[in-house]
Coordinates of N, CA and C in Angstrom, one line a residue:
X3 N -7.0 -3.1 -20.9 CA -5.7 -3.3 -20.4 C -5.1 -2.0 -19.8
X4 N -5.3 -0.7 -20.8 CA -5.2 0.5 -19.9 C -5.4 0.6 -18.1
X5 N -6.8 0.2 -18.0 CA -7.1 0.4 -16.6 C -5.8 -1.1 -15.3
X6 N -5.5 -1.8 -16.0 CA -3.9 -2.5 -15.3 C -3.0 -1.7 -15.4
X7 N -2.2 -1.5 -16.2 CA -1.3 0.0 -16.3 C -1.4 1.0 -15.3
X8 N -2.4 1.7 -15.4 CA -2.9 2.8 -14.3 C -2.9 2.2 -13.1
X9 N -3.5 0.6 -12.7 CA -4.1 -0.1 -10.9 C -2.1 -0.4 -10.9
X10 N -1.6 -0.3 -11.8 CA 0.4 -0.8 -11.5 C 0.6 0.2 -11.1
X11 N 0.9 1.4 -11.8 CA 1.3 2.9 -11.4 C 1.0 3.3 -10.4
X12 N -0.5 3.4 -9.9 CA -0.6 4.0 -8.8 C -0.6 3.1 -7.5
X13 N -0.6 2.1 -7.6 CA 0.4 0.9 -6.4 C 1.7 1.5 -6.3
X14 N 2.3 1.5 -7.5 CA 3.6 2.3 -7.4 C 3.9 3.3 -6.2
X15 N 3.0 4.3 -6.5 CA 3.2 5.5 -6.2 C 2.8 5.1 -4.3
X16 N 1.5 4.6 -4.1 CA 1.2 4.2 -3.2 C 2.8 3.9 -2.4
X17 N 3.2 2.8 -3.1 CA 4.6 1.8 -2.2 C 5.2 3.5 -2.3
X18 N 5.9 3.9 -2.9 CA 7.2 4.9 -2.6 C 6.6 5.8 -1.5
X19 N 5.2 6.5 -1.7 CA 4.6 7.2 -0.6 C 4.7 6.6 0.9
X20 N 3.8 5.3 0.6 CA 3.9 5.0 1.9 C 5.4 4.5 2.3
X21 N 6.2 4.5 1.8 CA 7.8 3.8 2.1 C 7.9 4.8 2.6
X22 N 8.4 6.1 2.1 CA 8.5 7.4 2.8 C 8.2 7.7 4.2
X23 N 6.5 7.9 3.6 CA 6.1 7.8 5.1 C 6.6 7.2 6.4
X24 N 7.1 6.2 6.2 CA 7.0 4.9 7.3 C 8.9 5.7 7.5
X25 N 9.2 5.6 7.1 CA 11.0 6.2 7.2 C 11.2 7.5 7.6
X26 N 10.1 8.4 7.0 CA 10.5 10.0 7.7 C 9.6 10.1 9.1
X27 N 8.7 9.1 9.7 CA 8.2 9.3 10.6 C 9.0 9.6 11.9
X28 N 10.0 8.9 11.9 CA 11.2 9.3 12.8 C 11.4 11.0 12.7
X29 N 11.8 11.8 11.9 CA 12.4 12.6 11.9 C 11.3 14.1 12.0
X30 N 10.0 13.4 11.5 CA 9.2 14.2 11.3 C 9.4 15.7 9.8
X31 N 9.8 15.0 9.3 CA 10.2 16.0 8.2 C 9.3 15.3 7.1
X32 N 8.6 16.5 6.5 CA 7.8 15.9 5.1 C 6.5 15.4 5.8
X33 N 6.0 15.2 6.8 CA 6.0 13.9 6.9 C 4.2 13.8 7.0
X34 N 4.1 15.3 6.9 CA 2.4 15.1 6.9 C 2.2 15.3 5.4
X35 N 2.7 16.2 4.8 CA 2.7 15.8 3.0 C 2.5 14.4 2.8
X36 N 4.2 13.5 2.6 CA 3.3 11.7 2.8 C 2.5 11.3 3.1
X37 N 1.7 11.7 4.5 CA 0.7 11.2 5.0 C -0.5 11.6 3.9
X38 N -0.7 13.1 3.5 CA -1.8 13.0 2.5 C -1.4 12.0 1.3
X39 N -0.3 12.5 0.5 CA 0.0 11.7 -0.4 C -0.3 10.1 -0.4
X40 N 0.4 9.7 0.7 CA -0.1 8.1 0.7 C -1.7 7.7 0.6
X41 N -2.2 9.1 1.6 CA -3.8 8.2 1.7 C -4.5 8.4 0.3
X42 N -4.4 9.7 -0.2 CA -5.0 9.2 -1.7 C -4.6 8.3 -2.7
X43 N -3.2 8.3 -2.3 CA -3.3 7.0 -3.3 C -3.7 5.8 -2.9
X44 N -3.6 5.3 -1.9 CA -4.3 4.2 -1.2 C -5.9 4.4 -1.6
X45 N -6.5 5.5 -1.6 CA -7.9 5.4 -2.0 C -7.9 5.3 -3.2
X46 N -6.8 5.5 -4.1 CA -7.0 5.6 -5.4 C -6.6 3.9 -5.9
X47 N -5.8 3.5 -5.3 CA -6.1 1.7 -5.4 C -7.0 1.0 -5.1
X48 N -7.7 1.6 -4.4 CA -9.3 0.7 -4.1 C -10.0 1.0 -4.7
X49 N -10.0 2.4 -5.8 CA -10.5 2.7 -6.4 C -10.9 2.0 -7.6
X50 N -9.5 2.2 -8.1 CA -9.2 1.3 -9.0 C -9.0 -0.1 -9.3
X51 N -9.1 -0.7 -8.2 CA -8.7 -1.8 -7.9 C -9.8 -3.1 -8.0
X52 N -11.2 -2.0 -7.1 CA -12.9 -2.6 -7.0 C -13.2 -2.5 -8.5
X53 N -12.8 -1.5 -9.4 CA -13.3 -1.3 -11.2 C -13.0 -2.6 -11.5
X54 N -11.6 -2.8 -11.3 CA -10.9 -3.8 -12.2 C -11.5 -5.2 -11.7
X55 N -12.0 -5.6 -10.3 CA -12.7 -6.8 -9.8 C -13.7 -6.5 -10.3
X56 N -14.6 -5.7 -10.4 CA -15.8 -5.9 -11.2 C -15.9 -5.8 -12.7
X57 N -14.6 -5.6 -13.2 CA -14.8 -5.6 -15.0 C -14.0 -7.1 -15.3
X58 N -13.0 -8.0 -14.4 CA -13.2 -8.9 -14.7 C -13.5 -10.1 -13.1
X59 N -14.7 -10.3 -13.1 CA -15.1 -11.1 -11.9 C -14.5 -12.3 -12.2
X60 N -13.6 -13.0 -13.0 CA -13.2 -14.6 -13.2 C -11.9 -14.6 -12.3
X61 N -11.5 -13.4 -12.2 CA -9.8 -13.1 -11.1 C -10.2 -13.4 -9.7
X62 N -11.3 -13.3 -9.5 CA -11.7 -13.9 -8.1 C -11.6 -15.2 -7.6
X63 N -12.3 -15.8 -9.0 CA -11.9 -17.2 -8.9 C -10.5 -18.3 -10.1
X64 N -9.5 -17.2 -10.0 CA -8.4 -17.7 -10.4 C -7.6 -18.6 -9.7
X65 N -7.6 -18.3 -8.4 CA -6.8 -19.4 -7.6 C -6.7 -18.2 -6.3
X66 N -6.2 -19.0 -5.3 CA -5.4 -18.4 -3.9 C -5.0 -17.2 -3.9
X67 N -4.1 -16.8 -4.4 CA -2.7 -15.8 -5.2 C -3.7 -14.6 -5.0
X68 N -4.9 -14.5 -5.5 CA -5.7 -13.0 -5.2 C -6.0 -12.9 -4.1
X69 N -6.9 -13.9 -3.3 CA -7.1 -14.1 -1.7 C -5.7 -13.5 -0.9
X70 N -5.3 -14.0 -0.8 CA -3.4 -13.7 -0.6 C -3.2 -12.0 -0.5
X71 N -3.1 -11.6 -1.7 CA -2.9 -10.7 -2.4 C -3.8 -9.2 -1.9
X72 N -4.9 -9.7 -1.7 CA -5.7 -8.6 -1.4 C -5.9 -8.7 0.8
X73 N -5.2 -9.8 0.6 CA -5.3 -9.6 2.4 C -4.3 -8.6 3.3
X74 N -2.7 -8.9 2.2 CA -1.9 -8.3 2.1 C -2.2 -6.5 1.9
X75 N -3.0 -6.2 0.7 CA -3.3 -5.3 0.6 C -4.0 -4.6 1.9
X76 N -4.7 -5.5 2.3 CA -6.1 -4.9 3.4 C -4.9 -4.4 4.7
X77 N -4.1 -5.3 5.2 CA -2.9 -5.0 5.9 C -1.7 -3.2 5.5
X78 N -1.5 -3.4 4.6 CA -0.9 -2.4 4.2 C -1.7 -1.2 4.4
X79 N -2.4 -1.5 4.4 CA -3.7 -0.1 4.2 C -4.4 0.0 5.4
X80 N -4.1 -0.9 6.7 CA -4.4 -0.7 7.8 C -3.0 0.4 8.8
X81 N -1.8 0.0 7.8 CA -0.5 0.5 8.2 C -0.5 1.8 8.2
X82 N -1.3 1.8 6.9 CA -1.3 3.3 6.2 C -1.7 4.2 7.0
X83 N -3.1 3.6 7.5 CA -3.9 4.4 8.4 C -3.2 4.4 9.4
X84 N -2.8 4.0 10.5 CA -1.9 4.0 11.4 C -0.6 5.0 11.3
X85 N -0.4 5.3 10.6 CA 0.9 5.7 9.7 C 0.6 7.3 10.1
X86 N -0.4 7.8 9.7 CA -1.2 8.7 9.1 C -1.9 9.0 10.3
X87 N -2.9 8.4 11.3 CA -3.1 8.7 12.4 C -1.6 9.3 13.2
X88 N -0.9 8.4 13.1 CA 0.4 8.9 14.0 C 0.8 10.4 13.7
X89 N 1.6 10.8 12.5 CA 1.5 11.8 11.7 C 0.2 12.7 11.9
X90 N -0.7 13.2 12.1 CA -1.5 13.7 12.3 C -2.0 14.2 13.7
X91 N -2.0 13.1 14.6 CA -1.8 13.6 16.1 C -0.3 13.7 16.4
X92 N 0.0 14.0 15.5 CA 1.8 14.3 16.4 C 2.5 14.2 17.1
X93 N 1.7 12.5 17.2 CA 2.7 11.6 17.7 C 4.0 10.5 17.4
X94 N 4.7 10.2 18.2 CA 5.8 9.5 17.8 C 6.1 8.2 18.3
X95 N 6.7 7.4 17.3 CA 7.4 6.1 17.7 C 8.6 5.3 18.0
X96 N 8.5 4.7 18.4 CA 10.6 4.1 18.6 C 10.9 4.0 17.2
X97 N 12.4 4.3 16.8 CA 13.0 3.8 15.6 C 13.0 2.6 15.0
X98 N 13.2 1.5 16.6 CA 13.1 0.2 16.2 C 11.3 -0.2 15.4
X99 N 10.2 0.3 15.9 CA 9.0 0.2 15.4 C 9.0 0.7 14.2
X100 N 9.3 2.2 13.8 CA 9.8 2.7 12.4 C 10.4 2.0 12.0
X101 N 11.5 1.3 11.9 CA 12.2 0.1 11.1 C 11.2 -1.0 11.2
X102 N 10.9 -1.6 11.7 CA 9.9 -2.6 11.6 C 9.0 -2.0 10.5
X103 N 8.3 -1.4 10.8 CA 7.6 -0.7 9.4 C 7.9 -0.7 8.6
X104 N 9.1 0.1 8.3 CA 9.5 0.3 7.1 C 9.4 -1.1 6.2
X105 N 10.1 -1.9 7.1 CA 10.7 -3.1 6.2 C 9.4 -3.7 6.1
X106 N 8.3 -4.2 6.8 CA 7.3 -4.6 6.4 C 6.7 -4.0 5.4
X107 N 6.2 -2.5 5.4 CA 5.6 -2.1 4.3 C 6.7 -2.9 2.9
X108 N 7.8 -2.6 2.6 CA 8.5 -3.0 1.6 C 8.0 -4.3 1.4
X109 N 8.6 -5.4 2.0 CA 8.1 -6.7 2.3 C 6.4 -6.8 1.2
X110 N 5.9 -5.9 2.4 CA 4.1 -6.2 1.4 C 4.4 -5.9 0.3
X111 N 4.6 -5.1 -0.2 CA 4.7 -4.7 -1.8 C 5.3 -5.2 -2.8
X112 N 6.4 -5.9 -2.3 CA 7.0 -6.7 -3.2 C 6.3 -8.5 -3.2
X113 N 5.6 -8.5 -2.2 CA 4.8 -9.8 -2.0 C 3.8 -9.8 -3.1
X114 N 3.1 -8.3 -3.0 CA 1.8 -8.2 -3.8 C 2.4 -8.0 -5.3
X115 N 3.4 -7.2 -5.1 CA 3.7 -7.6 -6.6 C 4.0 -9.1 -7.1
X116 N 4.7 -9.6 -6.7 CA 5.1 -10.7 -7.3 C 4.2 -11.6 -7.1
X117 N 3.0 -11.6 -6.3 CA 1.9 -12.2 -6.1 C 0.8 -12.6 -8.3
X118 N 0.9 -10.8 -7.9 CA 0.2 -10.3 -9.2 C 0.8 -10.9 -10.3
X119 N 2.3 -10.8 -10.5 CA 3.0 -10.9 -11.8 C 3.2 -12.5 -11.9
X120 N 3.5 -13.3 -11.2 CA 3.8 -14.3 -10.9 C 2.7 -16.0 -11.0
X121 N 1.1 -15.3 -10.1 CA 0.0 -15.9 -9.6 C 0.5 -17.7 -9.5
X122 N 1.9 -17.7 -8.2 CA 2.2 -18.6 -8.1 C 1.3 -20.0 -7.8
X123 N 0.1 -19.8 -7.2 CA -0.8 -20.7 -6.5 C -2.5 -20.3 -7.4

């Protein structure tokens, strides 16, 4: 059950990172720090995340709710990189696109959580 606790926390950390990220991209402040920050923790949920499918393989076949859940994830983590490419070549985007982001990243996170805590389907 430790190794849940730790795949929650560092989602956590992940969401606030990448939330950051996606918000200071406008202003360019901080903004390549987030970009590391996010990407390890993004690797650190896959990390963690592949342990925990392979220590309990029956969550696979719990229902929809993980299918769902991890697609969401796959998306978030294509943002990231996107996120993070942008930030890195030092390039920029409209506000309106940064707001779009922003709110979607939030959006995923609260999806995947309540996905997790919930396993409505």
């Amino acid at each position: 059950m430790n190794l849940i606790a730790v795949h929650m926390f560092v989602v956590f950390c992940w969401a606030v990172f990448l939330v950051s990220l996606s918000e200071s991209i406008i202003c360019n402040k901080n903004s390549k720090v987030l970009a590391v920050f996010s990407l390890v923790f993004m690797f650190m949920v896959l990390f963690v995340g592949t342990k925990l499918m392979l220590l309990f393989p029956s969550v696979a076949k719990s229902g929809m709710w993980i299918h769902v859940k991890l697609s969401i994830d796959i998306l978030a983590m294509l943002v990231n990189i996107y996120l993070v490419y942008i930030v890195l070549k030092n390039k920029t985007i409209s506000q309106k696109l940064s707001s779009i982001l922003y709110w979607a990243v939030v959006l995923m996170f609260l999806m995947m959580y309540g996905l997790t805590l919930f396993k409505p389907f």
